[in-house]
């Protein structure tokens, strides 16, 4: 990790410092909540003013990567990741904005016939064959989310599709399916055996379930997604503004 700050760069100093700090808090010695060096130490290390350092640190606090304890110091936040329901964006984009590096651990694409409640949720007849995309993502090789997507036949997804890239960019760019609305529900269940294996998680512990229906033009269903999150890693926040 390079701690050199280029004072002649077009990139603002506070952004350079922020990028360094984001790399630093990913280091093993800091990931478990270790206290960060003081403002004075950092300013001396980087050769920048305290105001520059504070601007960088404020962004990390805002993204909940760092916690400040008055009279004590700043610590890497080892608490659960906060994810919101206040705006439309893919999960990976949301985590990237928080500086959290998610990795795709496994990906499985199958074509399955759906029946009963699943067919009803997709608004298709029993026995309809649909594309199913299952992904397990994690941090540092540790699985934390299992995402299962079922795509309505109207998307026109081909059986040769490998989903290499961002899902909604593929839907829009390749299949002209423009996601416009995301209807979501949050619930909690007890982890079952299959999820326990995929998430490396105890069956006695709770799992957060995020059900998402992605609608396109004319509010036509494009995707039904179930995402299962380890409850020890995630917390949801909802922002409501008075009109």
PDB file of N, CA and C in Angstrom, residues 122-124 128-130 151-157 171 175-177 214-223:
ATOM      1  N   UNK A 122     -44.320 -14.973 -10.384  1.00  0.00           N
ATOM      2  CA  UNK A 122     -43.798 -14.569 -11.684  1.00  0.00           C
ATOM      3  C   UNK A 122     -44.908 -14.263 -12.692  1.00  0.00           C
ATOM      4  N   UNK A 123     -46.142 -14.537 -12.287  1.00  0.00           N
ATOM      5  CA  UNK A 123     -47.303 -14.320 -13.168  1.00  0.00           C
ATOM      6  C   UNK A 123     -47.180 -15.120 -14.458  1.00  0.00           C
ATOM      7  N   UNK A 124     -46.795 -16.395 -14.295  1.00  0.00           N
ATOM      8  CA  UNK A 124     -46.714 -17.301 -15.438  1.00  0.00           C
ATOM      9  C   UNK A 124     -47.486 -18.578 -15.108  1.00  0.00           C
ATOM     10  N   UNK A 128     -44.041 -23.309 -16.676  1.00  0.00           N
ATOM     11  CA  UNK A 128     -43.287 -22.401 -17.552  1.00  0.00           C
ATOM     12  C   UNK A 128     -41.797 -22.488 -17.233  1.00  0.00           C
ATOM     13  N   UNK A 129     -40.984 -22.574 -18.264  1.00  0.00           N
ATOM     14  CA  UNK A 129     -39.540 -22.660 -18.092  1.00  0.00           C
ATOM     15  C   UNK A 129     -38.937 -21.257 -18.037  1.00  0.00           C
ATOM     16  N   UNK A 130     -38.181 -20.975 -16.980  1.00  0.00           N
ATOM     17  CA  UNK A 130     -37.592 -19.648 -16.810  1.00  0.00           C
ATOM     18  C   UNK A 130     -36.104 -19.773 -16.488  1.00  0.00           C
ATOM     19  N   UNK A 151     -36.085 -14.858 -14.030  1.00  0.00           N
ATOM     20  CA  UNK A 151     -36.392 -13.872 -15.054  1.00  0.00           C
ATOM     21  C   UNK A 151     -37.641 -14.261 -15.833  1.00  0.00           C
ATOM     22  N   UNK A 152     -38.527 -13.289 -15.984  1.00  0.00           N
ATOM     23  CA  UNK A 152     -39.753 -13.538 -16.745  1.00  0.00           C
ATOM     24  C   UNK A 152     -39.387 -13.817 -18.203  1.00  0.00           C
ATOM     25  N   UNK A 153     -40.105 -14.733 -18.860  1.00  0.00           N
ATOM     26  CA  UNK A 153     -39.808 -15.043 -20.263  1.00  0.00           C
ATOM     27  C   UNK A 153     -39.823 -13.813 -21.172  1.00  0.00           C
ATOM     28  N   UNK A 154     -40.558 -12.761 -20.785  1.00  0.00           N
ATOM     29  CA  UNK A 154     -40.628 -11.567 -21.646  1.00  0.00           C
ATOM     30  C   UNK A 154     -39.278 -10.869 -21.784  1.00  0.00           C
ATOM     31  N   UNK A 155     -38.330 -11.184 -20.908  1.00  0.00           N
ATOM     32  CA  UNK A 155     -37.013 -10.555 -21.024  1.00  0.00           C
ATOM     33  C   UNK A 155     -36.276 -11.049 -22.257  1.00  0.00           C
ATOM     34  N   UNK A 156     -36.621 -12.254 -22.722  1.00  0.00           N
ATOM     35  CA  UNK A 156     -35.967 -12.791 -23.907  1.00  0.00           C
ATOM     36  C   UNK A 156     -34.555 -13.289 -23.657  1.00  0.00           C
ATOM     37  N   UNK A 157     -34.224 -13.552 -22.408  1.00  0.00           N
ATOM     38  CA  UNK A 157     -32.870 -14.009 -22.087  1.00  0.00           C
ATOM     39  C   UNK A 157     -32.567 -15.331 -22.798  1.00  0.00           C
ATOM     40  N   UNK A 171     -29.475  -6.518 -18.887  1.00  0.00           N
ATOM     41  CA  UNK A 171     -30.897  -6.526 -19.228  1.00  0.00           C
ATOM     42  C   UNK A 171     -31.238  -5.386 -20.174  1.00  0.00           C
ATOM     43  N   UNK A 175     -30.937  -6.910 -23.901  1.00  0.00           N
ATOM     44  CA  UNK A 175     -32.308  -7.372 -24.098  1.00  0.00           C
ATOM     45  C   UNK A 175     -33.342  -6.253 -24.144  1.00  0.00           C
ATOM     46  N   UNK A 176     -32.876  -5.009 -24.108  1.00  0.00           N
ATOM     47  CA  UNK A 176     -33.763  -3.834 -24.180  1.00  0.00           C
ATOM     48  C   UNK A 176     -34.845  -3.866 -23.113  1.00  0.00           C
ATOM     49  N   UNK A 177     -34.505  -4.402 -21.957  1.00  0.00           N
ATOM     50  CA  UNK A 177     -35.417  -4.425 -20.812  1.00  0.00           C
ATOM     51  C   UNK A 177     -34.924  -3.381 -19.809  1.00  0.00           C
ATOM     52  N   UNK A 214     -38.548  -6.524  -9.877  1.00  0.00           N
ATOM     53  CA  UNK A 214     -38.084  -5.450 -10.746  1.00  0.00           C
ATOM     54  C   UNK A 214     -39.030  -5.355 -11.945  1.00  0.00           C
ATOM     55  N   UNK A 215     -39.593  -4.157 -12.127  1.00  0.00           N
ATOM     56  CA  UNK A 215     -40.571  -3.930 -13.183  1.00  0.00           C
ATOM     57  C   UNK A 215     -39.982  -3.024 -14.259  1.00  0.00           C
ATOM     58  N   UNK A 216     -40.405  -3.272 -15.495  1.00  0.00           N
ATOM     59  CA  UNK A 216     -39.947  -2.456 -16.612  1.00  0.00           C
ATOM     60  C   UNK A 216     -41.042  -1.539 -17.110  1.00  0.00           C
ATOM     61  N   UNK A 217     -40.977  -1.187 -18.371  1.00  0.00           N
ATOM     62  CA  UNK A 217     -41.967  -0.299 -18.973  1.00  0.00           C
ATOM     63  C   UNK A 217     -43.360  -0.914 -18.851  1.00  0.00           C
ATOM     64  N   UNK A 218     -44.333  -0.084 -18.477  1.00  0.00           N
ATOM     65  CA  UNK A 218     -45.694  -0.571 -18.287  1.00  0.00           C
ATOM     66  C   UNK A 218     -45.849  -1.398 -17.038  1.00  0.00           C
ATOM     67  N   UNK A 219     -44.854  -1.299 -16.137  1.00  0.00           N
ATOM     68  CA  UNK A 219     -44.847  -2.056 -14.871  1.00  0.00           C
ATOM     69  C   UNK A 219     -44.972  -3.555 -15.114  1.00  0.00           C
ATOM     70  N   UNK A 220     -44.302  -4.018 -16.156  1.00  0.00           N
ATOM     71  CA  UNK A 220     -44.267  -5.441 -16.455  1.00  0.00           C
ATOM     72  C   UNK A 220     -43.086  -6.085 -15.732  1.00  0.00           C
ATOM     73  N   UNK A 221     -43.327  -7.217 -15.089  1.00  0.00           N
ATOM     74  CA  UNK A 221     -42.285  -7.886 -14.314  1.00  0.00           C
ATOM     75  C   UNK A 221     -41.138  -8.357 -15.198  1.00  0.00           C
ATOM     76  N   UNK A 222     -39.920  -8.034 -14.775  1.00  0.00           N
ATOM     77  CA  UNK A 222     -38.723  -8.510 -15.463  1.00  0.00           C
ATOM     78  C   UNK A 222     -38.003  -9.567 -14.640  1.00  0.00           C
ATOM     79  N   UNK A 223     -37.859  -9.283 -13.340  1.00  0.00           N
ATOM     80  CA  UNK A 223     -37.057 -10.158 -12.473  1.00  0.00           C
ATOM     81  C   UNK A 223     -37.719 -10.297 -11.109  1.00  0.00           C
TER      82      UNK A 223
END
